[in-house]
Coordinates of C-alpha atoms in Angstrom, one line a residue:
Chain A
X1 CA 5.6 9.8 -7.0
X2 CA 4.0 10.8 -10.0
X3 CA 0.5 10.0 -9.7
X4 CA -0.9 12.1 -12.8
X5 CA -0.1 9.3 -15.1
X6 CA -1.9 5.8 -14.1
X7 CA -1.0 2.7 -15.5
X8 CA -3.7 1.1 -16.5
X9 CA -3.3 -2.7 -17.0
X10 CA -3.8 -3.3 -21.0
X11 CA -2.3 -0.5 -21.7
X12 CA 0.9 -1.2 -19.7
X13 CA 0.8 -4.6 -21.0
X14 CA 1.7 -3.2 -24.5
X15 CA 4.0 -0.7 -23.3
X16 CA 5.8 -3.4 -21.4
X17 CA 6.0 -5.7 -24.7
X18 CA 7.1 -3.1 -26.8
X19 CA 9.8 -2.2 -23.9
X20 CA 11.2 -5.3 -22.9
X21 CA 10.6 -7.8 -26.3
X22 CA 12.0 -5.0 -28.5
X23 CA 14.2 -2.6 -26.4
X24 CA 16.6 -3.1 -24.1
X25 CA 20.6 -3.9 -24.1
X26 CA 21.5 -6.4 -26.6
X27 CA 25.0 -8.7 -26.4
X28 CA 25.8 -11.7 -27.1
X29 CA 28.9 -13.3 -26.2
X30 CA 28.7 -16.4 -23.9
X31 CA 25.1 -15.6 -24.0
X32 CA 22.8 -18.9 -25.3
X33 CA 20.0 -16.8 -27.1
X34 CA 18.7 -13.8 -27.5
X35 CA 14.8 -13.1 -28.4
X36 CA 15.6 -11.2 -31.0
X37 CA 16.4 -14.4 -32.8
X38 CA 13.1 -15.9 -32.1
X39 CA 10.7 -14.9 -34.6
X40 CA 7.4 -15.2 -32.0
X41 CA 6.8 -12.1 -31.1
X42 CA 3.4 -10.5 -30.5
X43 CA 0.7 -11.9 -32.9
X44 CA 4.0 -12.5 -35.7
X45 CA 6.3 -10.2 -36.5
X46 CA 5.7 -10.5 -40.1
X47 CA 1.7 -8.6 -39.3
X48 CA 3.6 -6.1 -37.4
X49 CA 5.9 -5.4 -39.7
X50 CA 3.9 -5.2 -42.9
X51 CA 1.5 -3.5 -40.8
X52 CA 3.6 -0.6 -40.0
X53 CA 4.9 -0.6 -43.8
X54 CA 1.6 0.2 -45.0
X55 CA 1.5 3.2 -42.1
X56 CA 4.7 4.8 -43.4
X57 CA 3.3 5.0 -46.4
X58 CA -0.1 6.4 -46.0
X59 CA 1.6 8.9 -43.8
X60 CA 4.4 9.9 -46.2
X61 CA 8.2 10.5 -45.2
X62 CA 8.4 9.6 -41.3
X63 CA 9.4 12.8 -39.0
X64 CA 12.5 14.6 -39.4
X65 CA 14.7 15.8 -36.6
X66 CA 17.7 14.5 -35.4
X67 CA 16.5 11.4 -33.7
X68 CA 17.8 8.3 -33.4
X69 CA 15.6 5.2 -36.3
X70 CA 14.3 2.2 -34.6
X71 CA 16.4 -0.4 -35.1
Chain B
X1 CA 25.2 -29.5 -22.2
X2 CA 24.2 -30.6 -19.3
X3 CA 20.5 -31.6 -19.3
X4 CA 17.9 -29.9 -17.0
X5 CA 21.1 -27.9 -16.0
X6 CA 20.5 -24.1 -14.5
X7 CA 21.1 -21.1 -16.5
X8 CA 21.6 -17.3 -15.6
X9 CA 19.3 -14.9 -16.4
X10 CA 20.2 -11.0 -16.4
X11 CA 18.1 -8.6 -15.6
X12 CA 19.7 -5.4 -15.7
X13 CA 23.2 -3.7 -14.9
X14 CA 23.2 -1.6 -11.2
X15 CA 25.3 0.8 -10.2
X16 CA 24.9 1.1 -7.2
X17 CA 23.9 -2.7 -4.7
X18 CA 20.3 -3.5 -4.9
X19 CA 18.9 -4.3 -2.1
X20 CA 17.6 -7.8 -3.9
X21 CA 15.4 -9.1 -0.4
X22 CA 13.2 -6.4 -1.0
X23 CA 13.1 -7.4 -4.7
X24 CA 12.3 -10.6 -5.0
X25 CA 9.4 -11.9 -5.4
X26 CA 8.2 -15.7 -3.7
X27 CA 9.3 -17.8 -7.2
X28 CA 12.6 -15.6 -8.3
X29 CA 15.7 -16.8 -7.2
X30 CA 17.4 -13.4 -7.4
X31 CA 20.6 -12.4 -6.6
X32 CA 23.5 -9.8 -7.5
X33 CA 26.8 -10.2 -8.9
X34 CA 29.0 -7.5 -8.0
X35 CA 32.2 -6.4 -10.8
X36 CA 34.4 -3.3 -10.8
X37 CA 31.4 -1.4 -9.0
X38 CA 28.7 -2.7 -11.3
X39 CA 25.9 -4.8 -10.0
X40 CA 24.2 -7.5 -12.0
X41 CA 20.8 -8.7 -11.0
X42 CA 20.1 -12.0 -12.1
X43 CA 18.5 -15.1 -11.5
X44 CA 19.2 -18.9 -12.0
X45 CA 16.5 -20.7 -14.5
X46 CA 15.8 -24.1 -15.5
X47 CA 17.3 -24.8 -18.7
X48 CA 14.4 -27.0 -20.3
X49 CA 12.1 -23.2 -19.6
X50 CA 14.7 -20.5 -20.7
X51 CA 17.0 -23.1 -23.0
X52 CA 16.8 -22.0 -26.6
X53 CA 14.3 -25.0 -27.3
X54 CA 12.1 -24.3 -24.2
X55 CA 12.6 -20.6 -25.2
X56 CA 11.4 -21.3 -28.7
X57 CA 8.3 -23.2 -27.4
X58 CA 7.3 -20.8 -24.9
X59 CA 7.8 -17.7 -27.0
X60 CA 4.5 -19.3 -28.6
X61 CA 2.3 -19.2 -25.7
X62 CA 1.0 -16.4 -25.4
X63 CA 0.3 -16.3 -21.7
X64 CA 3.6 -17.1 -20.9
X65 CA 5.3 -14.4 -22.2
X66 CA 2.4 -12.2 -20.8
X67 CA 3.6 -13.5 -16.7
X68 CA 7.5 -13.7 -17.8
X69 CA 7.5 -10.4 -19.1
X70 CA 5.7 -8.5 -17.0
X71 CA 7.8 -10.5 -14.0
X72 CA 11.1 -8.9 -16.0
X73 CA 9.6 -5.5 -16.0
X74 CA 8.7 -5.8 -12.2
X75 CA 11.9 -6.9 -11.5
X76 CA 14.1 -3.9 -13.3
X77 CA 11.2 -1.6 -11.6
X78 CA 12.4 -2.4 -8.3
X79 CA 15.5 -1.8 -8.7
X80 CA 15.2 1.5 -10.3
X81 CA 13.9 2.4 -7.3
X82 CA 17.4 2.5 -5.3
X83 CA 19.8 2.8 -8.3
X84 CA 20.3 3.8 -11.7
X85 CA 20.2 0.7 -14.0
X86 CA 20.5 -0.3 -17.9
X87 CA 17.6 -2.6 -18.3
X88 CA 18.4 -5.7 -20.7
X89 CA 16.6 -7.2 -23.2
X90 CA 14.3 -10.1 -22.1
X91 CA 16.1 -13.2 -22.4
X92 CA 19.5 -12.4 -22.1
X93 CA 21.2 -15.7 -20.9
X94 CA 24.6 -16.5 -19.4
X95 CA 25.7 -20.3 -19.6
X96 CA 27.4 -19.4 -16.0
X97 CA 28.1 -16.6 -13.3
X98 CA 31.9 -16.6 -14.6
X99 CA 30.5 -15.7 -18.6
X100 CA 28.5 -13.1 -17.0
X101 CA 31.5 -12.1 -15.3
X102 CA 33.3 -11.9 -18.3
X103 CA 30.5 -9.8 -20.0
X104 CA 30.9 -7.0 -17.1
X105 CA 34.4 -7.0 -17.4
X106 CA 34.1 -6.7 -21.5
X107 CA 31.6 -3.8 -20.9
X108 CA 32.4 -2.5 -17.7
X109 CA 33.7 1.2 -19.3
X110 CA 30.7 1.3 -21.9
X111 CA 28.6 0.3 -18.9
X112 CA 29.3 2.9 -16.8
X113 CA 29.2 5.9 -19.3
X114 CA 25.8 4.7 -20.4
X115 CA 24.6 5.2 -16.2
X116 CA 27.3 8.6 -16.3
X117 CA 24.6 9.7 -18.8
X118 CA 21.7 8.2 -17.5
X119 CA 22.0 9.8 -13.8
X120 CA 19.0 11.6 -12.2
X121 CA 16.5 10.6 -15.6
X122 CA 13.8 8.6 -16.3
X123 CA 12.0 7.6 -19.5
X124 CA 8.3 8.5 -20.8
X125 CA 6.5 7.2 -23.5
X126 CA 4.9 9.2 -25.7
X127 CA 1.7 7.4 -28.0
X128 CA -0.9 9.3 -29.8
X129 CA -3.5 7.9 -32.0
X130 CA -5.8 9.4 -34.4
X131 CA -9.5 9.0 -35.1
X132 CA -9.3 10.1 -38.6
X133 CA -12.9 9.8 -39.3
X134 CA -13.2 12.2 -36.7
X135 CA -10.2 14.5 -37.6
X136 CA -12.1 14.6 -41.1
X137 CA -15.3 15.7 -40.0
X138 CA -13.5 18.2 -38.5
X139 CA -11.3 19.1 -41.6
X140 CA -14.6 19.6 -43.6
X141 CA -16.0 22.2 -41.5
X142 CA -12.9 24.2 -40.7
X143 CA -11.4 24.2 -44.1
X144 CA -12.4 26.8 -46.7
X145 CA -11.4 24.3 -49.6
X146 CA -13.3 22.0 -48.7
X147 CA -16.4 23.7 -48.1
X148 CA -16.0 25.5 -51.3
X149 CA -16.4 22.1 -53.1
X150 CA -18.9 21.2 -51.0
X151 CA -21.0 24.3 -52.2
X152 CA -19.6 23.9 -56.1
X153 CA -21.0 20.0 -55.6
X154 CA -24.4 21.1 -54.7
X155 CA -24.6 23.6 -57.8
X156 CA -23.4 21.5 -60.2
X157 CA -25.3 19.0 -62.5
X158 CA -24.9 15.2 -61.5
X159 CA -22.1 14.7 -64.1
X160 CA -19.6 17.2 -62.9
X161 CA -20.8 16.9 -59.6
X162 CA -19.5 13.3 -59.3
X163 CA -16.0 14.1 -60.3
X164 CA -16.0 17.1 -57.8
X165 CA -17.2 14.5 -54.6
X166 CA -14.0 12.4 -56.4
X167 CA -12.0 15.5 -56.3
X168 CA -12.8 16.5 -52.6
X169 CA -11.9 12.9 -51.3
X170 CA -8.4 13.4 -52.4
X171 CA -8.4 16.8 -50.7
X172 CA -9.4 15.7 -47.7
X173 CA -7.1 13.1 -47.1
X174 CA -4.4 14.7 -48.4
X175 CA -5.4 17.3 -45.9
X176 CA -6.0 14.5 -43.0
X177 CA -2.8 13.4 -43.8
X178 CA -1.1 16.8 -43.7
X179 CA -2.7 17.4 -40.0
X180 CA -1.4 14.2 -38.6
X181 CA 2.0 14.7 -39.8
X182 CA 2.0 18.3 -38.3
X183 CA 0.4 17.0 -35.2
X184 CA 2.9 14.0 -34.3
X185 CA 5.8 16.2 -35.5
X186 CA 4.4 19.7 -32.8
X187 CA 3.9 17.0 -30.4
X188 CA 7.5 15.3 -30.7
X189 CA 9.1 18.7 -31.1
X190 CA 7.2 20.6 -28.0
X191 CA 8.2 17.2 -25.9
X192 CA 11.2 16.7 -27.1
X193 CA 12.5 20.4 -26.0
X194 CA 12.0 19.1 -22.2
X195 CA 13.8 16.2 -22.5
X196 CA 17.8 14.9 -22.7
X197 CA 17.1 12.5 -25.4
X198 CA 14.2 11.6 -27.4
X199 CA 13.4 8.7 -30.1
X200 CA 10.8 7.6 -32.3
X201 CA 10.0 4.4 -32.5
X202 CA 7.9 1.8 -35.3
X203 CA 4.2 2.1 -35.2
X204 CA 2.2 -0.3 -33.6
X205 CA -0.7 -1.5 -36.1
X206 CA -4.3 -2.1 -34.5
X207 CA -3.5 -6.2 -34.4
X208 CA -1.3 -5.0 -31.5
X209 CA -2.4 -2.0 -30.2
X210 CA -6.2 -3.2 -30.0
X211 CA -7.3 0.2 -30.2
X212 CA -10.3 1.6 -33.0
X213 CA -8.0 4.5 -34.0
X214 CA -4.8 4.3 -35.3
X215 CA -1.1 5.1 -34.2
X216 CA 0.5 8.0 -35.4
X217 CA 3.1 8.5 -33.1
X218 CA 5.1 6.2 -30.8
X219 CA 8.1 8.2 -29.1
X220 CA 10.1 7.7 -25.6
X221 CA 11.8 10.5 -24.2
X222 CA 14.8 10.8 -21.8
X223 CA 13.3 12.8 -19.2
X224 CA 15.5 15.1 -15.8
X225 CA 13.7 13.7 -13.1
X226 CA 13.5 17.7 -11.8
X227 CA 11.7 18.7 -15.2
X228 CA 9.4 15.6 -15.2
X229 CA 6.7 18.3 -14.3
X230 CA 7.6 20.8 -16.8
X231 CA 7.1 17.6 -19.3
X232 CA 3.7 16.6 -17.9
X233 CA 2.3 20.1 -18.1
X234 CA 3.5 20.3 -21.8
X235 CA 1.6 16.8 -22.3
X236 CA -1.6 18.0 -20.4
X237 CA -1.4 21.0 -23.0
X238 CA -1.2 18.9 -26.2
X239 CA -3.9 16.6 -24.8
X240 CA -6.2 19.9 -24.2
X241 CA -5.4 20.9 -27.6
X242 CA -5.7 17.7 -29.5
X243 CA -7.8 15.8 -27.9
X244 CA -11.0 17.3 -28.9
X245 CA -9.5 16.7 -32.3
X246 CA -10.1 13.5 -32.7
X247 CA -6.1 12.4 -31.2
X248 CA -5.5 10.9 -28.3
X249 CA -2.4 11.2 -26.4
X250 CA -1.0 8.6 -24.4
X251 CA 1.2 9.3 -22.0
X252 CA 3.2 6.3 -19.5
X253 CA 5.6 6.2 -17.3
X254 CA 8.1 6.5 -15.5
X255 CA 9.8 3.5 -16.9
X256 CA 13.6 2.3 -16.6
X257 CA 15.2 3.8 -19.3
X258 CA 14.7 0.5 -22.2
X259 CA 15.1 2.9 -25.1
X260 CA 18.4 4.7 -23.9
X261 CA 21.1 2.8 -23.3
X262 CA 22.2 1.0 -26.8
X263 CA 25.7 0.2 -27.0
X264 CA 27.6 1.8 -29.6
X265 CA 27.0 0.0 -33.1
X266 CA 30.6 -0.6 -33.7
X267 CA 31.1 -3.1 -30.2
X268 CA 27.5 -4.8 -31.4
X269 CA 28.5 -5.8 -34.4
X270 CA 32.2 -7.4 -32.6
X271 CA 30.8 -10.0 -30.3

């Protein structure tokens, strides 16, 4: 297939983390629990979160263009 | 509850049968639950691990979640190789087959317009980062601004001089920041032109990303698997472009389309 792009393992670990922790279909339902509801994620949410606060900031209003926000 | 009982563990949504013995691995107990022409791909888990206590504990260890989610990634990889699938969330638990029944049945029409839509496409991510002591060096020697401070600096007696160096700090980053707006936003655009869909997603701070330079863009696009080259090419140009810039350009995949199947908000907010 494509070959161009490699995967190299560290970065794929992060690109799977950020896939499969944060993305992904989400329902509940019957369903017993959901990782959004545990708070573990990473090194702490709350670094990642304040983290990318302070980015936004330093890099003024985020992108326009009709795309769809993180949730 | 029943203690140490068994619980079901989805990994994506099918539509077409995976062919699950070429799947599974030597520890997954894998197998496919078949509703209205949509295949679930699950597996049956111990309770204590996946429970919501067990959960909670093992969302702590570190290693742990390294092997179980890269075994959910694995998993949703091989099946993307036969069908088109809507990857799930890690985690996603059913108490038995029959709930997860009942959740296909519930979603069965959303289901299958989100793979109507997904058909034939696969999804790239998109990173770039930004050295920006480097992208300032290079903004001090290309812009005239700059370099007319620079000379008024060295003409100037110490006084004024000091509130020029001031002066030409706030210039350059402004102008740093100015280039790495303009950057991620040409890079997005360009990219984004090739693609079905395309999203931008949170920046990843350094703690995670364990990288010197920082973040400036984290995007995932929605790509035809026919123009997948057209998109490379248009990534190998940015990279020529930027790269000697002091960005770096990133560039993964394919991956099972995680960022493009959301339910509409409306059912989310139902259940």
């Amino acid at each position: 297939m494509y070959n161009v792009v490699t995967k190299s393992k560290d970065v794929t670990l992060l690109e799977i983390l950020d896939r499969v922790l944060d993305k992904g279909v989400v329902i509940s339902g019957d369903m017993v629990i959901s990782v959004a509801n545990v708070d573990l994620i990473y090194l702490g949410l709350k670094v990642l979160l304040s983290s990318v606060e302070t980015m936004e900031k330093l890099r003024g209003s985020p992108f326009v263009g009709p795309m769809q926000e993180a949730k | 509850m029943v203690k140490n009982g068994r619980l079901v563990y989805l990994y994506c949504v099918a539509d077409s049968e995976p062919k699950i013995k070429q799947i599974e691995g030597s520890e997954n107990n894998l197998y496919s639950i078949c509703h209205n022409g949509l295949y679930a791909v699950a597996a049956k888990v111990e309770e204590s691990v996946f429970g919501e206590e067990g959960l909670k504990k093992n969302m702590a260890d570190w290693e742990w979640v390294k092997t179980n989610v890269s075994t959910h990634e694995k998993i949703i990889e091989r099946v993307v190789a036969n069908a088109d699938v809507i990857p799930f969330k890690f985690g996603t638990l059913f108490n038995t087959d029959d709930s997860l029944r009942a959740m296909l049945e519930e979603y069965g029409e959303e289901f299958k317009a989100i793979l109507g839509r997904l058909e034939n496409k696969e999804e790239w991510g998109i990173k770039i980062y930004c050295d920006t002591e480097k992208l300032k060096g290079n903004v001090i020697n290309d812009e005239s601004e700059v370099l007319k401070i620079e000379n008024e600096i060295n003409s100037s007696p110490a006084g004024k001089a000091f509130f020029l160096k001031k002066k030409k700090a706030e210039l350059l980053s402004q102008i740093v920041n100015r280039k790495i707006n303009e950057s991620g936003q040409e890079s997005f655009d360009l990219l984004k032109e090739l693609s079905f869909e395309a999203r931008i997603n949170k920046l990843l701070p350094k703690e995670v990303t364990e990288r010197d330079d920082e973040m400036i863009l984290n995007s995932a696009f929605l790509v035809d698997k026919d123009e997948v080259g057209d998109f490379i090419n248009m990534v190998d140009a940015l990279k020529v472009h930027y790269e000697n810039k002091g960005f770096f350009i990133d560039c993964t995949g394919p991956w099972p389309p995680y960022n493009f199947c959301g339910l509409s908000k409306q059912k989310v907010q139902n259940v």
